[in-house]
Coordinates of C-alpha atoms in Angstrom, one line a residue:
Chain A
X1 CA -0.1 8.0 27.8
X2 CA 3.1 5.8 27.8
X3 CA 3.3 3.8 23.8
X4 CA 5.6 1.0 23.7
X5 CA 7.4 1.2 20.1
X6 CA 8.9 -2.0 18.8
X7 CA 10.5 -1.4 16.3
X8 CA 13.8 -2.6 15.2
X9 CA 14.7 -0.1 12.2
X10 CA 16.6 2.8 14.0
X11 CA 15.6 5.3 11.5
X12 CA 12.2 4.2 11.2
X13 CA 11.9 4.4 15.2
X14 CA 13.2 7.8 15.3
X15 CA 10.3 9.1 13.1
X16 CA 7.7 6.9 14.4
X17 CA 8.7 8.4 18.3
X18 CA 9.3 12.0 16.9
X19 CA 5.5 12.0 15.6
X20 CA 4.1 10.4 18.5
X21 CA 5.6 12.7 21.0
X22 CA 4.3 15.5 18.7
X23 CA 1.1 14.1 19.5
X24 CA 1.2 14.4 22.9
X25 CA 2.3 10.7 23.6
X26 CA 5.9 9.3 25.8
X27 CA 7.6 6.8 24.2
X28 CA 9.7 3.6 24.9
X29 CA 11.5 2.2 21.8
X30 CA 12.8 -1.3 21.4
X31 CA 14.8 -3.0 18.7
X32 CA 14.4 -6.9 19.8
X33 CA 11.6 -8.3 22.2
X34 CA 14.3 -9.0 25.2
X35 CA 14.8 -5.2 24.9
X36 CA 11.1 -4.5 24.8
X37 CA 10.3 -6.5 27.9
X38 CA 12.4 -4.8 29.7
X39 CA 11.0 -1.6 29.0
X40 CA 8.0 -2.8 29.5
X41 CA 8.6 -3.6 33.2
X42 CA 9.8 -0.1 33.3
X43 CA 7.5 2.1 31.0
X44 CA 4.6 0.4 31.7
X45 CA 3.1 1.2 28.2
X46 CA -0.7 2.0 27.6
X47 CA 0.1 0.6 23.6
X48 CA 2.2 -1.1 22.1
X49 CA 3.0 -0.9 18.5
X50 CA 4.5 -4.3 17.0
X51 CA 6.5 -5.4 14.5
X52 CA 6.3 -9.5 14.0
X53 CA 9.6 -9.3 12.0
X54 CA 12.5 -8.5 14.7
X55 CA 15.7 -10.1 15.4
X56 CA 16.5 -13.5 17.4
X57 CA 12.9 -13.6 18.6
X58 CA 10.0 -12.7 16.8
X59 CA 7.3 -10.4 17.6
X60 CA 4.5 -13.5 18.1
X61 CA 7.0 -14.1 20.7
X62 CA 7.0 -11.1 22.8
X63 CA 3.6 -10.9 22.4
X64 CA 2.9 -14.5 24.1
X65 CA 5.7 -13.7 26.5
X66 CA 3.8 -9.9 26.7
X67 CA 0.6 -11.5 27.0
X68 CA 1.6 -14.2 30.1
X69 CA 2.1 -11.0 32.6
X70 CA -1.4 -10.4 34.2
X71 CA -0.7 -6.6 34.6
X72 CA -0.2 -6.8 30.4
X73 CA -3.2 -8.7 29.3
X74 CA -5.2 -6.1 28.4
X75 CA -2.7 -3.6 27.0
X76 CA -4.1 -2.9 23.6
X77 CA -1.4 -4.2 20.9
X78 CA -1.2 -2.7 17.5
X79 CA 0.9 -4.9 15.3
X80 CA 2.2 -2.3 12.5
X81 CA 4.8 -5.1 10.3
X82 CA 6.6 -4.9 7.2
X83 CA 4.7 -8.4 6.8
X84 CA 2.8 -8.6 3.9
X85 CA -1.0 -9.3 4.9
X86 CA -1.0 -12.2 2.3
X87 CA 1.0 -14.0 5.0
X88 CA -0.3 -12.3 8.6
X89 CA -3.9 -13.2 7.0
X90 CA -3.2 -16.7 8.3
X91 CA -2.5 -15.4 11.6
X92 CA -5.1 -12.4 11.9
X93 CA -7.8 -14.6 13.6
X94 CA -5.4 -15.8 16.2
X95 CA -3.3 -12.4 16.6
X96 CA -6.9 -10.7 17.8
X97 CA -8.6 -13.4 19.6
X98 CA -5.9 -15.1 21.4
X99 CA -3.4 -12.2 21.7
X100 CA -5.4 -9.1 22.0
X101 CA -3.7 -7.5 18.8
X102 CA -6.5 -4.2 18.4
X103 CA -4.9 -3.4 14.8
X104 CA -3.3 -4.7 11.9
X105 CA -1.2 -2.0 10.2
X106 CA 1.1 -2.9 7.4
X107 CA 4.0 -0.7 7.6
X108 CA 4.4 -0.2 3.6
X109 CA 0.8 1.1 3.3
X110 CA 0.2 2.9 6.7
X111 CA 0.8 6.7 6.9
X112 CA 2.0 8.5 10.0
X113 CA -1.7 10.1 10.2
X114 CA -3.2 6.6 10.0
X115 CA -1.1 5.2 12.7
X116 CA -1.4 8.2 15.1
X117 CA -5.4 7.6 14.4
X118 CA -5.1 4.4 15.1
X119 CA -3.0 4.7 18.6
X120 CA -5.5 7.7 19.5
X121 CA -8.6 5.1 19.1
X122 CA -6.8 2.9 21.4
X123 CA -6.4 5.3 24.0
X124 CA -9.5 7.0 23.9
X125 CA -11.0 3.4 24.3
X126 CA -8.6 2.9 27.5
X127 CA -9.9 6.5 28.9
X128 CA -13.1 5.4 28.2
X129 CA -13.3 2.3 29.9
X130 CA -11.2 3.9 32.5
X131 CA -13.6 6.4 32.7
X132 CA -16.7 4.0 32.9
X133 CA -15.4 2.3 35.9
X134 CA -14.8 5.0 37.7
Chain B
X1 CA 11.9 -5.4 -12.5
X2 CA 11.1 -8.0 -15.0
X3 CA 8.0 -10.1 -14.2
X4 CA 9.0 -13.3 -16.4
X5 CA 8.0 -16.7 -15.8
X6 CA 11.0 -18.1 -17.8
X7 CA 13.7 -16.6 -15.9
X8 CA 15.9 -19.0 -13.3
X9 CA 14.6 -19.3 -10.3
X10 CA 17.2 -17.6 -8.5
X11 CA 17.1 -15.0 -10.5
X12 CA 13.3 -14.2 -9.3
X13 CA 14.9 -14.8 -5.3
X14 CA 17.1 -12.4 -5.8
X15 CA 15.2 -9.8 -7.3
X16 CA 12.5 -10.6 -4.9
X17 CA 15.4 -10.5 -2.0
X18 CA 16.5 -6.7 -3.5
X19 CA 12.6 -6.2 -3.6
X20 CA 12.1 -6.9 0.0
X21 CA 15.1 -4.5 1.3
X22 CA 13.8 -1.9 -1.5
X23 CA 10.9 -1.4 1.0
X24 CA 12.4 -0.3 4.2
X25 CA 14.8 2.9 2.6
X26 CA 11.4 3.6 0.8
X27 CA 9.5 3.8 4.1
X28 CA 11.9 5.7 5.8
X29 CA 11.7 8.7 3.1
X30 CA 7.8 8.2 2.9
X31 CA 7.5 8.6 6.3
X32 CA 10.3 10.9 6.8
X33 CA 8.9 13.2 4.7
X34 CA 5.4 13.4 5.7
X35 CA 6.6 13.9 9.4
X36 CA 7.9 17.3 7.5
X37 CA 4.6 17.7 6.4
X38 CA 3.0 17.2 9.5
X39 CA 5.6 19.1 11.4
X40 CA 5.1 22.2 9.0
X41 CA 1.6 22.0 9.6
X42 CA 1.8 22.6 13.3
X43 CA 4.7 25.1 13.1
X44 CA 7.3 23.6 14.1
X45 CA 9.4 24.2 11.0
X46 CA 12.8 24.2 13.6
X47 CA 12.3 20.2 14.0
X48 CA 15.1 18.0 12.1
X49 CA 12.6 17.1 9.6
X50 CA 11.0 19.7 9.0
X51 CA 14.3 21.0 8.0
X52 CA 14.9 20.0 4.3
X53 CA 14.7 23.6 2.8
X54 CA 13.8 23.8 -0.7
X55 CA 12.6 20.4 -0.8
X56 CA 8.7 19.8 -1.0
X57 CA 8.2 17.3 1.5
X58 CA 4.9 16.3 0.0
X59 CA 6.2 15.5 -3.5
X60 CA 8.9 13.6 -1.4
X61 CA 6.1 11.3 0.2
X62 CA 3.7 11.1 -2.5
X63 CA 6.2 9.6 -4.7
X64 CA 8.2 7.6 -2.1
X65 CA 4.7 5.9 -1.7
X66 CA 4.1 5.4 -4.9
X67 CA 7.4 3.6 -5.5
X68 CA 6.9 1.4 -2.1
X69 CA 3.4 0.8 -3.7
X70 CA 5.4 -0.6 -7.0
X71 CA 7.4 -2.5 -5.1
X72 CA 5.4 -4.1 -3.0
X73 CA 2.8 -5.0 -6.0
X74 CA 5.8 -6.1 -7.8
X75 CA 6.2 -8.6 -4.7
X76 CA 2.5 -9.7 -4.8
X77 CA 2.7 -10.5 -8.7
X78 CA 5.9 -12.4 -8.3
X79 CA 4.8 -14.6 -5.7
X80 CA 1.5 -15.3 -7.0
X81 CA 4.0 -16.2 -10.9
X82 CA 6.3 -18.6 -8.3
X83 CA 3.7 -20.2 -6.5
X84 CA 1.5 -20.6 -9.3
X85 CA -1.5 -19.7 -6.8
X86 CA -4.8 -17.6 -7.9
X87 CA -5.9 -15.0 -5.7
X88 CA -8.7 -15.6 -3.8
X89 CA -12.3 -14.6 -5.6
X90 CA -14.4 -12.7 -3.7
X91 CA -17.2 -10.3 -4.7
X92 CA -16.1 -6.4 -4.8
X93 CA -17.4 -3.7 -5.5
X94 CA -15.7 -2.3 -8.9
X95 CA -17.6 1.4 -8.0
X96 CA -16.0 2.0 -4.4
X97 CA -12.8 0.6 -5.5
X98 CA -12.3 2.8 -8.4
X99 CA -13.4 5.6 -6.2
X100 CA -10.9 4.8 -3.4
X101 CA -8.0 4.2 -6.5
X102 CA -8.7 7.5 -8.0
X103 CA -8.3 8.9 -4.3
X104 CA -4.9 7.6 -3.5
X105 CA -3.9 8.3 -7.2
X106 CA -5.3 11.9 -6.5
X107 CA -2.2 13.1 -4.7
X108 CA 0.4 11.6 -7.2
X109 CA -1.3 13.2 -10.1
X110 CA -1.5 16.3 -9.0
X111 CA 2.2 16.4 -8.8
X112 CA 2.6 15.8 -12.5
X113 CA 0.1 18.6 -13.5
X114 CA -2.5 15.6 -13.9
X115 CA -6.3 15.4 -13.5
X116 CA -7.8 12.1 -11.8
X117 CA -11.3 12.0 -13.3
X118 CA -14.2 8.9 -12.5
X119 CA -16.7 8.0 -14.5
X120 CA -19.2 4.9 -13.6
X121 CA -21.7 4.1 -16.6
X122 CA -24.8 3.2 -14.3
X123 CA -24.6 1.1 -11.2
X124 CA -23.0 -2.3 -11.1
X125 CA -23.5 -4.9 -8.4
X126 CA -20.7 -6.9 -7.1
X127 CA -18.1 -8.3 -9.4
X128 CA -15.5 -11.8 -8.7
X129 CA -12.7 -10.3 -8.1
X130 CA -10.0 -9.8 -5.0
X131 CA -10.2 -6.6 -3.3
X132 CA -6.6 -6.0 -2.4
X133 CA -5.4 -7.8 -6.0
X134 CA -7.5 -5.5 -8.0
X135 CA -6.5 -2.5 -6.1
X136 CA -2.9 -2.9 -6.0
X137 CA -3.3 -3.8 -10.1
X138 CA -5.3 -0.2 -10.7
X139 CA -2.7 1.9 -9.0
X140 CA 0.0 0.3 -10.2
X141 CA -1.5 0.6 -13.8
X142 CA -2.9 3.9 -12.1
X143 CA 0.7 5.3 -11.9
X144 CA 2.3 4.7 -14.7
X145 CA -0.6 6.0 -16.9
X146 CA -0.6 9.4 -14.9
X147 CA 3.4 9.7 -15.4
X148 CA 2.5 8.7 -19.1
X149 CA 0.1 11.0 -19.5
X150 CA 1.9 14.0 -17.6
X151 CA 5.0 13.2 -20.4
X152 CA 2.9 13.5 -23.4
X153 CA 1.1 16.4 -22.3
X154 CA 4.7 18.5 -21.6
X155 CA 5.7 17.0 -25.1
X156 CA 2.5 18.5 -26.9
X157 CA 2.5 21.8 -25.1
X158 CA 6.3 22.3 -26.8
X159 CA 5.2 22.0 -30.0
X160 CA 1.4 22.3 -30.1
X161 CA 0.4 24.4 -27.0
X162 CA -1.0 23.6 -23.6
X163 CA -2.9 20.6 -23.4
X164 CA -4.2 19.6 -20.1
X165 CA -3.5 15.9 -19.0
X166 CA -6.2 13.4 -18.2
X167 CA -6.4 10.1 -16.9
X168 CA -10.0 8.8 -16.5
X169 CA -10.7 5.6 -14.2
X170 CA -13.9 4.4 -16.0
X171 CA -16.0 1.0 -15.8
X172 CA -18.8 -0.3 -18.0
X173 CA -21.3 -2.7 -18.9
X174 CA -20.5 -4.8 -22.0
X175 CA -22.1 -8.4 -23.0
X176 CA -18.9 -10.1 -21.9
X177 CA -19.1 -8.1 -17.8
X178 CA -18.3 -5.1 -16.1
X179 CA -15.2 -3.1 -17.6
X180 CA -13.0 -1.4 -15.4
X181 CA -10.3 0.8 -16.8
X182 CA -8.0 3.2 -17.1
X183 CA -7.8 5.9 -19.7
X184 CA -5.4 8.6 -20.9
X185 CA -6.8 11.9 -23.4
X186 CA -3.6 11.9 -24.7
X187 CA -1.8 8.7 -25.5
X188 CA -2.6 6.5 -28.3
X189 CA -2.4 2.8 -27.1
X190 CA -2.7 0.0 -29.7
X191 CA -3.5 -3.3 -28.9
X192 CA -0.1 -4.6 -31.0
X193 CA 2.0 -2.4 -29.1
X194 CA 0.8 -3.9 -26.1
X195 CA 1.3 -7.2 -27.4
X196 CA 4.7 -6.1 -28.1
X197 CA 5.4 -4.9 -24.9
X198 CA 4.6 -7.9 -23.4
X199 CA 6.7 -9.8 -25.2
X200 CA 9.6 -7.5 -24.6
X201 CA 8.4 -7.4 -20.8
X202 CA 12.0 -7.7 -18.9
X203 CA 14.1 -8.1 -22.0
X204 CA 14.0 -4.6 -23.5
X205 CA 14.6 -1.5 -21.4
X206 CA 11.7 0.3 -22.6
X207 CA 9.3 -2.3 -23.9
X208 CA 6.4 0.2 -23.8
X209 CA 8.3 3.0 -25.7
X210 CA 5.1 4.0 -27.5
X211 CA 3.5 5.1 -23.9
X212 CA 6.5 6.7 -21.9
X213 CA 9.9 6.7 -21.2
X214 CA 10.8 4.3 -18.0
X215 CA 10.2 0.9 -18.6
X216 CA 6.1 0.8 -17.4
X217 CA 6.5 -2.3 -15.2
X218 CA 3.5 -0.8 -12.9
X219 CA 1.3 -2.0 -16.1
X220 CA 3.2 -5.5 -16.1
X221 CA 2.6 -5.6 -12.4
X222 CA -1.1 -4.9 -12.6
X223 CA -1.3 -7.2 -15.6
X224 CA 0.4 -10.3 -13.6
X225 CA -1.7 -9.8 -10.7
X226 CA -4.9 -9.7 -13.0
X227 CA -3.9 -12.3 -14.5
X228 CA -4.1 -14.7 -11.1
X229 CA -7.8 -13.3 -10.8
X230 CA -8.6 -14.7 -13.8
X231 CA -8.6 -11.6 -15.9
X232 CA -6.0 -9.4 -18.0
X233 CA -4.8 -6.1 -19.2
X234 CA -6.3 -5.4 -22.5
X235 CA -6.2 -2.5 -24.8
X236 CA -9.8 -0.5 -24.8
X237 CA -11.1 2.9 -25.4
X238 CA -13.7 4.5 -23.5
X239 CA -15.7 8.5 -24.5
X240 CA -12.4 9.0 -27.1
X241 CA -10.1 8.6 -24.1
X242 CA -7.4 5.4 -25.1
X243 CA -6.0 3.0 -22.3
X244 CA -5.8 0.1 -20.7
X245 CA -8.5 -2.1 -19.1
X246 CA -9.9 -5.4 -17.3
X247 CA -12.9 -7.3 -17.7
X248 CA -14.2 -8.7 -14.7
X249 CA -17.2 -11.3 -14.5
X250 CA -20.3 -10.3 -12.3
X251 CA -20.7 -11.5 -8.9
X252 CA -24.1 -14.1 -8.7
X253 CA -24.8 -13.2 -5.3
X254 CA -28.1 -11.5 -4.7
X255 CA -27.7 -7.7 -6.1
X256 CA -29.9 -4.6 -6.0
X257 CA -29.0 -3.3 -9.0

């Protein structure tokens, strides 16, 4: 399973993709959302894990430029942000309903082991659907 | 960390500004270190961070949490003071949330010798509160208590023997609502001293000399973001344990209990 990391704190990435490939996943990091569409075209992730707060564009915008590519419209997004969830509260509704954002993790409060739960649930869900229509 | 109303402006977006950046160094050691937990778990004890010999990675985390915890509380309680807003009521339940506080505050205490101890005097339905609000305020009053108490215990064992450190996370019924508190076996809180540390709150370095050594802001945090939920810190005592507690007004909705 291929995990699209966005993430633009270099020290924070390398941790994030060390436990994740420790768990079995392969992962693309990017540190802005030009980067990130890029590897996207050439990953091909089955998650991606979000931060909103990233430089020159924001994460909303990747994901509505993420989200405009049929092949990416049902990629599961976690959004894991440094945002405080008194402010993505008044995004939540939209961030699931209109941009298919699975999770809302904020970063300050989110363990490793609750973020690799979280990007297992994800998958299993993708195996199991995969599985369903096969 | 002063949580003052009175102080300029600028001085609050600056402090919130240092706050803000605070958070990311505080991350990357939380999280560093727990990937040395993780990675000493499974073994693999040659990985870079599993490599911080005679470090204890989990001590590293717990407390790297705890002060991202601080900080981000610290955050809540200032912007709540500069926006002059009230966090929105909602009806929680004061049992699960003292239960999930004395979980997270489990950890932490244990590192400072500490016991984490619940006691619920009967059932209690719903109370007007914010869930997130009133759980940020009991750990942050959670974790200066336990480094309180862990400091008064080592100070008696030196002169009067061992004596084992307590903090008690209690609620209660009383005519005025539900009671939900903190307690420490060993400290002896009065409610002048707390009225004096308030008023000392940002202006003295330790305005809460009478509890601990640092300067207790998790106790002015927890008291500020009360305070926008329509309750406060007080002074109580609960089963001859002394501390610190709220009082928080039963929810009308339909209850069970």
């Amino acid at each position: 399973m291929h995990v699209l990391l966005l993430e633009p704190n270099t020290l924070l990435a390398q941790t994030y993709t060390q436990a994740l490939q420790q768990d079995g996943f392969s992962v693309a990091h990017a540190a802005s959302a030009q980067t990130a569409v890029f590897a996207a075209d050439k990953h091909q992730p089955d998650v991606v894990i979000l931060e909103l707060q990233l430089p020159e564009h924001s994460g909303l915008e990747f994901l509505h430029e993420f989200r405009s590519y049929p092949e990416w419209k049902d990629v599961p997004v976690i959004v894991h942000s440094m945002l405080p969830p008194t402010q993505t509260i008044q995004v939540e509704e939209s961030l699931r309903r209109d941009l298919g954002v699975k999770a809302l993790l904020y970063k300050p409060r989110t363990s490793l082991t609750q973020l690799l739960q979280t990007v297992r649930e994800q998958t299993r869900e993708i195996q199991n659907q995969s599985e369903k229509m096969a | 960390m002063a949580l003052n109303n009175d102080v300029r402006p600028e001085a609050n977006e600056l402090l919130a500004s240092v706050a803000e950046q605070l958070k990311v160094p505080l991350a990357i050691i939380a999280r560093q270190a727990e990937l040395g937990v993780l990675q000493g778990r499974r073994g693999l004890a040659d990985t870079p961070a599993a490599q911080v010999h005679g470090f204890d990675a989990a001590t590293i985390a717990t407390q790297a949490d705890a002060a991202l915890m601080l900080v981000d509380s610290y955050l809540l309680g200032l912007e709540l003071l500069r926006t002059q807003t009230q966090l929105e009521l909602e009806p929680v339940s004061v049992s699960s949330l003292l239960v999930d506080a004395a979980h997270d505050l489990h950890g932490f205490a244990r590192q400072y010798g500490v016991t984490v101890d619940l006691d619920m005097a009967g059932r209690y339905g719903p109370v007007m509160s914010n869930a997130r609000g009133l759980k940020a305020a009991l750990l942050s009053l959670g974790f200066a208590l336990v480094e309180a108490q862990a400091t008064q215990a080592s100070d008696l064992s030196e002169s009067v023997g061992k004596k084992p450190a307590r903090v008690l996370l209690a609620a209660h019924r009383t005519p005025h609502g539900i009671v939900a508190g903190m307690y420490g076996t060993n400290q002896a809180v009065s409610a002048s001293a707390w009225r004096r540390a308030q008023a000392l709150c940002g202006k003295a370095r330790q305005p809460f000399a009478e509890l601990g050594a640092g300067s207790a802001a998790g106790l002015f945090v927890a008291d500020t973001i009360l305070r926008s939920m329509e309750s406060r810190l007080r002074v109580g005592r609960y089963l001859h344990a002394g501390g610190l507690a709220a009082t928080l007004q039963p929810s009308q909705q339909l209850q069970l209990v």
